[in-house]
Amino acid sequence: MIDVIRARAVFDAYLDQFDREDEKIKLKIVHTEGVIRCASEICSRMGLNEKDSRLAELIALLHDIGRFEQVKRFDSFEPSVMDHAAFGVDLLFGQEKMIRRFVEEETWDAVIRSAIARHSRYSLGEGLNSRELLHARLIRDADKLDNCRVKLEDKMEVLLGCSAREAGSQEISASTWEECMGEKSIHSANRKTKMDYWVSYVAYFYDIYFPESAEIILENHYPERIVERIPYSNPETGKKMRKLCGRVNDFLERKAKKLL
């Protein structure tokens, strides 16, 4: 059985090389803990067995391990400066095999590797077996669930690099809005304005897979709370965001009722 408590102690020791007072580092430490909690909650609601539940928690612990080096080197979360998922996989499964510090047995290496590698991609892609697919979907849902908390609690200047008021004065670009209306997540390369980034934090609910995850999102009213955090001085932007919120909630209701 995977010893998550031991793995968490190893992870905490790994973090000693980073500045824990840095806002972005702190954000990612708290986020990691949040994703573990969310993964555990989804597994519990699904009635998943203990083996897969512990594996889901381990993947949650390690999913963003590449982020810390990205912040240290570039002071940025932007995918254009570093593919943090690919870096994390290389860190864990490269020549030094850091993964062995977290889990001694090799049994789950392929599942852990594929889940971390694909957790931030636009889509999962193909070529996964049933267990790999389960855990890739679990980490993507858990990541999004805690990102709801992040978007509601953390400073806008850290999240967007500007104030909420400045973001709310901007327009949503045409390509971003088109993806929203097609019930799709936003391609990161298509985000042009700060509002495009905020829109993407609502549209990513279209990528939620498990009905249990949709239930948690609806229970916490995350779409409307994220939308309402911005004061929209641009009336057209405000109108579009309210429309998007309604459509996302309708999608989540269908997902929670297993109609999708």
mmCIF file of C-alpha atoms in Angstrom:
data_model
loop_
_atom_site.group_PDB
_atom_site.id
_atom_site.type_symbol
_atom_site.label_atom_id
_atom_site.label_comp_id
_atom_site.label_asym_id
_atom_site.label_seq_id
_atom_site.Cartn_x
_atom_site.Cartn_y
_atom_site.Cartn_z
ATOM 1 C CA MET A 1 0.000 0.000 0.000
ATOM 2 C CA ILE A 2 1.201 3.522 -0.809
ATOM 3 C CA ASP A 3 2.313 5.434 2.301
ATOM 4 C CA VAL A 4 0.985 8.930 1.613
ATOM 5 C CA ILE A 5 2.091 10.269 5.022
ATOM 6 C CA ARG A 6 5.697 9.278 4.299
ATOM 7 C CA ALA A 7 5.480 10.730 0.782
ATOM 8 C CA ARG A 8 4.193 14.040 2.185
ATOM 9 C CA ALA A 9 7.208 14.239 4.521
ATOM 10 C CA VAL A 10 9.555 13.694 1.565
ATOM 11 C CA PHE A 11 7.704 16.374 -0.416
ATOM 12 C CA ASP A 12 7.981 18.843 2.455
ATOM 13 C CA ALA A 13 11.752 18.259 2.599
ATOM 14 C CA TYR A 14 11.953 18.869 -1.180
ATOM 15 C CA LEU A 15 10.314 22.277 -0.698
ATOM 16 C CA ASP A 16 13.127 23.426 1.604
ATOM 17 C CA GLN A 17 15.159 24.557 -1.420
ATOM 18 C CA PHE A 18 12.501 27.123 -2.368
ATOM 19 C CA ASP A 19 11.496 30.449 -0.819
ATOM 20 C CA ARG A 20 8.380 29.554 1.127
ATOM 21 C CA GLU A 21 7.624 33.269 1.648
ATOM 22 C CA ASP A 22 7.363 33.913 -2.077
ATOM 23 C CA GLU A 23 3.692 34.553 -2.930
ATOM 24 C CA LYS A 24 3.683 32.170 -5.889
ATOM 25 C CA ILE A 25 5.480 29.417 -3.983
ATOM 26 C CA LYS A 26 3.038 29.750 -1.081
ATOM 27 C CA LEU A 27 0.138 29.637 -3.518
ATOM 28 C CA LYS A 28 1.377 26.343 -4.965
ATOM 29 C CA ILE A 29 2.068 24.756 -1.578
ATOM 30 C CA VAL A 30 -1.469 25.528 -0.440
ATOM 31 C CA HIS A 31 -2.803 24.413 -3.832
ATOM 32 C CA THR A 32 -1.066 21.047 -3.527
ATOM 33 C CA GLU A 33 -2.722 20.441 -0.154
ATOM 34 C CA GLY A 34 -6.040 21.502 -1.624
ATOM 35 C CA VAL A 35 -5.781 19.135 -4.579
ATOM 36 C CA ILE A 36 -5.044 16.253 -2.198
ATOM 37 C CA ARG A 37 -8.218 17.093 -0.251
ATOM 38 C CA CYS A 38 -10.264 17.383 -3.437
ATOM 39 C CA ALA A 39 -8.951 14.093 -4.816
ATOM 40 C CA SER A 40 -9.830 12.400 -1.525
ATOM 41 C CA GLU A 41 -13.344 13.882 -1.586
ATOM 42 C CA ILE A 42 -14.005 12.758 -5.167
ATOM 43 C CA CYS A 43 -12.727 9.244 -4.399
ATOM 44 C CA SER A 44 -14.911 9.066 -1.281
ATOM 45 C CA ARG A 45 -18.043 10.117 -3.162
ATOM 46 C CA MET A 46 -17.259 7.602 -5.902
ATOM 47 C CA GLY A 47 -16.751 4.815 -3.375
ATOM 48 C CA LEU A 48 -13.326 4.104 -4.844
ATOM 49 C CA ASN A 49 -11.250 1.350 -3.229
ATOM 50 C CA GLU A 50 -8.474 2.251 -0.787
ATOM 51 C CA LYS A 51 -5.662 1.320 -3.186
ATOM 52 C CA ASP A 52 -6.843 3.719 -5.898
ATOM 53 C CA SER A 53 -7.752 6.373 -3.336
ATOM 54 C CA ARG A 54 -4.207 6.407 -1.921
ATOM 55 C CA LEU A 55 -2.776 6.434 -5.444
ATOM 56 C CA ALA A 56 -4.982 9.420 -6.311
ATOM 57 C CA GLU A 57 -3.678 11.264 -3.234
ATOM 58 C CA LEU A 58 -0.059 10.543 -4.175
ATOM 59 C CA ILE A 59 -0.611 11.829 -7.713
ATOM 60 C CA ALA A 60 -2.259 14.943 -6.253
ATOM 61 C CA LEU A 61 0.784 15.476 -4.018
ATOM 62 C CA LEU A 62 3.177 15.284 -6.966
ATOM 63 C CA HIS A 63 1.122 16.715 -9.842
ATOM 64 C CA ASP A 64 2.599 20.251 -9.633
ATOM 65 C CA ILE A 65 6.111 19.400 -8.440
ATOM 66 C CA GLY A 66 7.477 21.085 -11.562
ATOM 67 C CA ARG A 67 5.787 24.397 -10.682
ATOM 68 C CA PHE A 68 8.213 25.234 -7.894
ATOM 69 C CA GLU A 69 11.248 25.209 -10.157
ATOM 70 C CA GLN A 70 9.274 27.184 -12.749
ATOM 71 C CA VAL A 71 8.578 29.928 -10.200
ATOM 72 C CA LYS A 72 12.179 29.869 -8.953
ATOM 73 C CA ARG A 73 13.580 30.275 -12.464
ATOM 74 C CA PHE A 74 10.994 32.489 -14.148
ATOM 75 C CA ASP A 75 8.680 33.927 -11.435
ATOM 76 C CA SER A 76 5.805 32.884 -13.690
ATOM 77 C CA PHE A 77 3.112 30.252 -14.150
ATOM 78 C CA GLU A 78 2.895 30.880 -17.900
ATOM 79 C CA PRO A 79 3.105 27.681 -19.997
ATOM 80 C CA SER A 80 5.161 29.563 -22.585
ATOM 81 C CA VAL A 81 8.157 29.778 -20.229
ATOM 82 C CA MET A 82 8.075 26.175 -18.994
ATOM 83 C CA ASP A 83 5.943 23.052 -19.427
ATOM 84 C CA HIS A 84 5.697 22.338 -15.702
ATOM 85 C CA ALA A 85 4.021 18.953 -16.200
ATOM 86 C CA ALA A 86 6.747 17.682 -18.529
ATOM 87 C CA PHE A 87 9.409 19.065 -16.201
ATOM 88 C CA GLY A 88 7.766 17.332 -13.247
ATOM 89 C CA VAL A 89 7.728 14.005 -15.073
ATOM 90 C CA ASP A 90 11.406 14.386 -15.951
ATOM 91 C CA LEU A 91 12.223 15.323 -12.364
ATOM 92 C CA LEU A 92 10.455 12.256 -10.986
ATOM 93 C CA PHE A 93 11.268 9.658 -13.638
ATOM 94 C CA GLY A 94 14.540 10.934 -15.102
ATOM 95 C CA GLN A 95 18.014 9.666 -14.417
ATOM 96 C CA GLU A 96 17.863 10.227 -10.646
ATOM 97 C CA LYS A 97 14.473 8.468 -10.289
ATOM 98 C CA MET A 98 13.216 10.859 -7.608
ATOM 99 C CA ILE A 99 9.918 8.982 -7.632
ATOM 100 C CA ARG A 100 11.566 6.252 -5.527
ATOM 101 C CA ARG A 101 11.826 8.728 -2.648
ATOM 102 C CA PHE A 102 8.032 8.957 -2.600
ATOM 103 C CA VAL A 103 7.044 5.364 -3.314
ATOM 104 C CA GLU A 104 9.402 2.391 -3.190
ATOM 105 C CA GLU A 105 7.539 0.017 -5.508
ATOM 106 C CA GLU A 106 7.475 0.491 -9.285
ATOM 107 C CA THR A 107 3.957 -0.922 -9.650
ATOM 108 C CA TRP A 108 2.248 2.433 -10.202
ATOM 109 C CA ASP A 109 4.946 4.280 -12.145
ATOM 110 C CA ALA A 110 3.117 4.254 -15.480
ATOM 111 C CA VAL A 111 -0.112 5.517 -13.894
ATOM 112 C CA ILE A 112 1.634 8.273 -11.940
ATOM 113 C CA ARG A 113 3.692 9.329 -14.938
ATOM 114 C CA SER A 114 0.783 9.515 -17.385
ATOM 115 C CA ALA A 115 -1.473 11.362 -14.916
ATOM 116 C CA ILE A 116 1.110 14.047 -14.139
ATOM 117 C CA ALA A 117 2.165 14.406 -17.775
ATOM 118 C CA ARG A 118 -1.417 14.983 -18.938
ATOM 119 C CA HIS A 119 -2.956 16.864 -16.034
ATOM 120 C CA SER A 120 -2.592 20.317 -17.617
ATOM 121 C CA ARG A 121 -3.003 19.427 -21.287
ATOM 122 C CA TYR A 122 -5.953 20.771 -23.228
ATOM 123 C CA SER A 123 -7.180 17.200 -23.662
ATOM 124 C CA LEU A 124 -6.083 13.817 -22.365
ATOM 125 C CA GLY A 125 -5.373 12.290 -25.745
ATOM 126 C CA GLU A 126 -5.338 8.559 -26.373
ATOM 127 C CA GLY A 127 -3.289 5.483 -25.510
ATOM 128 C CA LEU A 128 -4.200 5.082 -21.826
ATOM 129 C CA ASN A 129 -5.369 1.868 -20.197
ATOM 130 C CA SER A 130 -8.385 1.907 -17.860
ATOM 131 C CA ARG A 131 -6.467 2.645 -14.636
ATOM 132 C CA GLU A 132 -4.296 5.298 -16.289
ATOM 133 C CA LEU A 133 -7.439 6.917 -17.668
ATOM 134 C CA LEU A 134 -9.159 6.835 -14.265
ATOM 135 C CA HIS A 135 -6.286 8.602 -12.526
ATOM 136 C CA ALA A 136 -5.654 11.081 -15.323
ATOM 137 C CA ARG A 137 -9.306 12.122 -15.049
ATOM 138 C CA LEU A 138 -9.202 12.207 -11.247
ATOM 139 C CA ILE A 139 -6.220 14.565 -11.057
ATOM 140 C CA ARG A 140 -7.658 16.878 -13.709
ATOM 141 C CA ASP A 141 -10.952 17.160 -11.802
ATOM 142 C CA ALA A 142 -9.255 17.554 -8.409
ATOM 143 C CA ASP A 143 -6.919 20.212 -9.820
ATOM 144 C CA LYS A 144 -9.849 22.206 -11.161
ATOM 145 C CA LEU A 145 -11.784 21.890 -7.907
ATOM 146 C CA ASP A 146 -9.002 23.412 -5.838
ATOM 147 C CA ASN A 147 -8.368 26.009 -8.501
ATOM 148 C CA CYS A 148 -11.863 27.266 -7.679
ATOM 149 C CA ARG A 149 -10.631 28.070 -4.171
ATOM 150 C CA VAL A 150 -7.487 29.648 -5.623
ATOM 151 C CA LYS A 151 -9.499 31.928 -7.892
ATOM 152 C CA LEU A 152 -11.683 33.029 -4.982
ATOM 153 C CA GLU A 153 -9.043 33.496 -2.271
ATOM 154 C CA ASP A 154 -5.739 34.542 -3.802
ATOM 155 C CA LYS A 155 -4.753 38.056 -4.793
ATOM 156 C CA MET A 156 -5.818 39.124 -8.256
ATOM 157 C CA GLU A 157 -2.405 40.670 -8.798
ATOM 158 C CA VAL A 158 -0.852 37.203 -8.338
ATOM 159 C CA LEU A 159 -3.484 35.440 -10.440
ATOM 160 C CA LEU A 160 -3.743 37.921 -13.314
ATOM 161 C CA GLY A 161 -0.951 40.427 -12.835
ATOM 162 C CA CYS A 162 -3.507 43.246 -12.545
ATOM 163 C CA SER A 163 -6.362 44.402 -10.326
ATOM 164 C CA ALA A 164 -9.884 43.001 -10.593
ATOM 165 C CA ARG A 165 -11.092 46.455 -11.660
ATOM 166 C CA GLU A 166 -8.580 46.597 -14.516
ATOM 167 C CA ALA A 167 -9.553 43.127 -15.714
ATOM 168 C CA GLY A 168 -13.258 44.000 -15.621
ATOM 169 C CA SER A 169 -12.725 46.969 -17.916
ATOM 170 C CA GLN A 170 -11.429 44.755 -20.711
ATOM 171 C CA GLU A 171 -13.156 42.897 -23.516
ATOM 172 C CA ILE A 172 -13.306 39.155 -24.087
ATOM 173 C CA SER A 173 -11.571 38.345 -27.359
ATOM 174 C CA ALA A 174 -13.648 36.824 -30.154
ATOM 175 C CA SER A 175 -11.748 33.525 -30.302
ATOM 176 C CA THR A 176 -12.094 32.994 -26.539
ATOM 177 C CA TRP A 177 -15.810 33.728 -26.602
ATOM 178 C CA GLU A 178 -16.349 31.386 -29.542
ATOM 179 C CA GLU A 179 -14.775 28.518 -27.591
ATOM 180 C CA CYS A 180 -16.984 29.307 -24.587
ATOM 181 C CA MET A 181 -20.153 29.187 -26.616
ATOM 182 C CA GLY A 182 -19.062 25.841 -28.062
ATOM 183 C CA GLU A 183 -18.914 24.430 -24.510
ATOM 184 C CA LYS A 184 -15.141 24.057 -24.697
ATOM 185 C CA SER A 185 -12.235 24.901 -22.432
ATOM 186 C CA ILE A 186 -10.032 27.737 -23.646
ATOM 187 C CA HIS A 187 -6.775 27.007 -25.446
ATOM 188 C CA SER A 188 -4.093 28.850 -23.487
ATOM 189 C CA ALA A 189 -2.582 30.237 -26.689
ATOM 190 C CA ASN A 190 -5.902 31.941 -27.513
ATOM 191 C CA ARG A 191 -5.956 34.058 -24.350
ATOM 192 C CA LYS A 192 -5.123 37.640 -25.277
ATOM 193 C CA THR A 193 -6.627 39.879 -22.576
ATOM 194 C CA LYS A 194 -6.671 39.544 -18.790
ATOM 195 C CA MET A 195 -10.405 38.899 -19.080
ATOM 196 C CA ASP A 196 -9.659 35.993 -21.421
ATOM 197 C CA TYR A 197 -7.717 34.432 -18.552
ATOM 198 C CA TRP A 198 -10.634 34.951 -16.162
ATOM 199 C CA VAL A 199 -13.063 33.511 -18.701
ATOM 200 C CA SER A 200 -10.867 30.435 -18.989
ATOM 201 C CA TYR A 201 -11.237 29.853 -15.239
ATOM 202 C CA VAL A 202 -14.993 29.458 -15.753
ATOM 203 C CA ALA A 203 -14.914 27.662 -19.106
ATOM 204 C CA TYR A 204 -12.612 24.971 -17.716
ATOM 205 C CA PHE A 205 -15.674 23.477 -16.009
ATOM 206 C CA TYR A 206 -16.563 22.110 -19.438
ATOM 207 C CA ASP A 207 -13.658 19.705 -18.964
ATOM 208 C CA ILE A 208 -15.027 18.221 -15.697
ATOM 209 C CA TYR A 209 -15.464 14.464 -16.087
ATOM 210 C CA PHE A 210 -16.966 12.876 -12.968
ATOM 211 C CA PRO A 211 -20.566 13.551 -11.848
ATOM 212 C CA GLU A 212 -19.263 13.676 -8.277
ATOM 213 C CA SER A 213 -16.968 16.560 -9.203
ATOM 214 C CA ALA A 214 -19.863 18.419 -10.808
ATOM 215 C CA GLU A 215 -21.885 17.941 -7.609
ATOM 216 C CA ILE A 216 -19.128 19.530 -5.508
ATOM 217 C CA ILE A 217 -18.857 22.509 -7.877
ATOM 218 C CA LEU A 218 -22.619 23.093 -7.834
ATOM 219 C CA GLU A 219 -22.887 22.708 -4.053
ATOM 220 C CA ASN A 220 -20.266 25.432 -3.605
ATOM 221 C CA HIS A 221 -21.682 27.727 -6.323
ATOM 222 C CA TYR A 222 -18.196 28.084 -7.776
ATOM 223 C CA PRO A 223 -19.088 29.376 -11.286
ATOM 224 C CA GLU A 224 -21.156 32.322 -10.057
ATOM 225 C CA ARG A 225 -18.716 33.138 -7.245
ATOM 226 C CA ILE A 226 -15.774 33.226 -9.665
ATOM 227 C CA VAL A 227 -17.738 35.338 -12.139
ATOM 228 C CA GLU A 228 -18.867 37.766 -9.411
ATOM 229 C CA ARG A 229 -15.345 38.405 -8.107
ATOM 230 C CA ILE A 230 -14.713 40.823 -10.991
ATOM 231 C CA PRO A 231 -16.448 44.262 -11.103
ATOM 232 C CA TYR A 232 -17.418 44.619 -14.773
ATOM 233 C CA SER A 233 -17.155 48.245 -15.798
ATOM 234 C CA ASN A 234 -17.291 46.968 -19.379
ATOM 235 C CA PRO A 235 -21.047 46.229 -19.695
ATOM 236 C CA GLU A 236 -20.684 43.863 -22.657
ATOM 237 C CA THR A 237 -18.103 41.816 -20.768
ATOM 238 C CA GLY A 238 -20.394 41.630 -17.732
ATOM 239 C CA LYS A 239 -23.299 40.493 -19.895
ATOM 240 C CA LYS A 240 -21.195 37.775 -21.504
ATOM 241 C CA MET A 241 -19.857 36.527 -18.174
ATOM 242 C CA ARG A 242 -23.365 36.157 -16.748
ATOM 243 C CA LYS A 243 -24.409 34.278 -19.866
ATOM 244 C CA LEU A 244 -21.374 31.978 -19.585
ATOM 245 C CA CYS A 245 -22.132 31.330 -15.920
ATOM 246 C CA GLY A 246 -25.659 30.187 -16.768
ATOM 247 C CA ARG A 247 -24.468 27.884 -19.519
ATOM 248 C CA VAL A 248 -21.740 26.361 -17.374
ATOM 249 C CA ASN A 249 -24.188 25.699 -14.537
ATOM 250 C CA ASP A 250 -26.573 24.030 -16.970
ATOM 251 C CA PHE A 251 -23.716 21.825 -18.219
ATOM 252 C CA LEU A 252 -22.764 20.886 -14.649
ATOM 253 C CA GLU A 253 -26.384 20.044 -13.756
ATOM 254 C CA ARG A 254 -26.511 17.651 -16.698
ATOM 255 C CA LYS A 255 -23.123 16.193 -15.753
ATOM 256 C CA ALA A 256 -24.171 15.693 -12.099
ATOM 257 C CA LYS A 257 -27.363 13.914 -13.223
ATOM 258 C CA LYS A 258 -25.262 11.669 -15.524
ATOM 259 C CA LEU A 259 -27.013 12.996 -18.612
ATOM 260 C CA LEU A 260 -23.688 13.644 -20.360
#
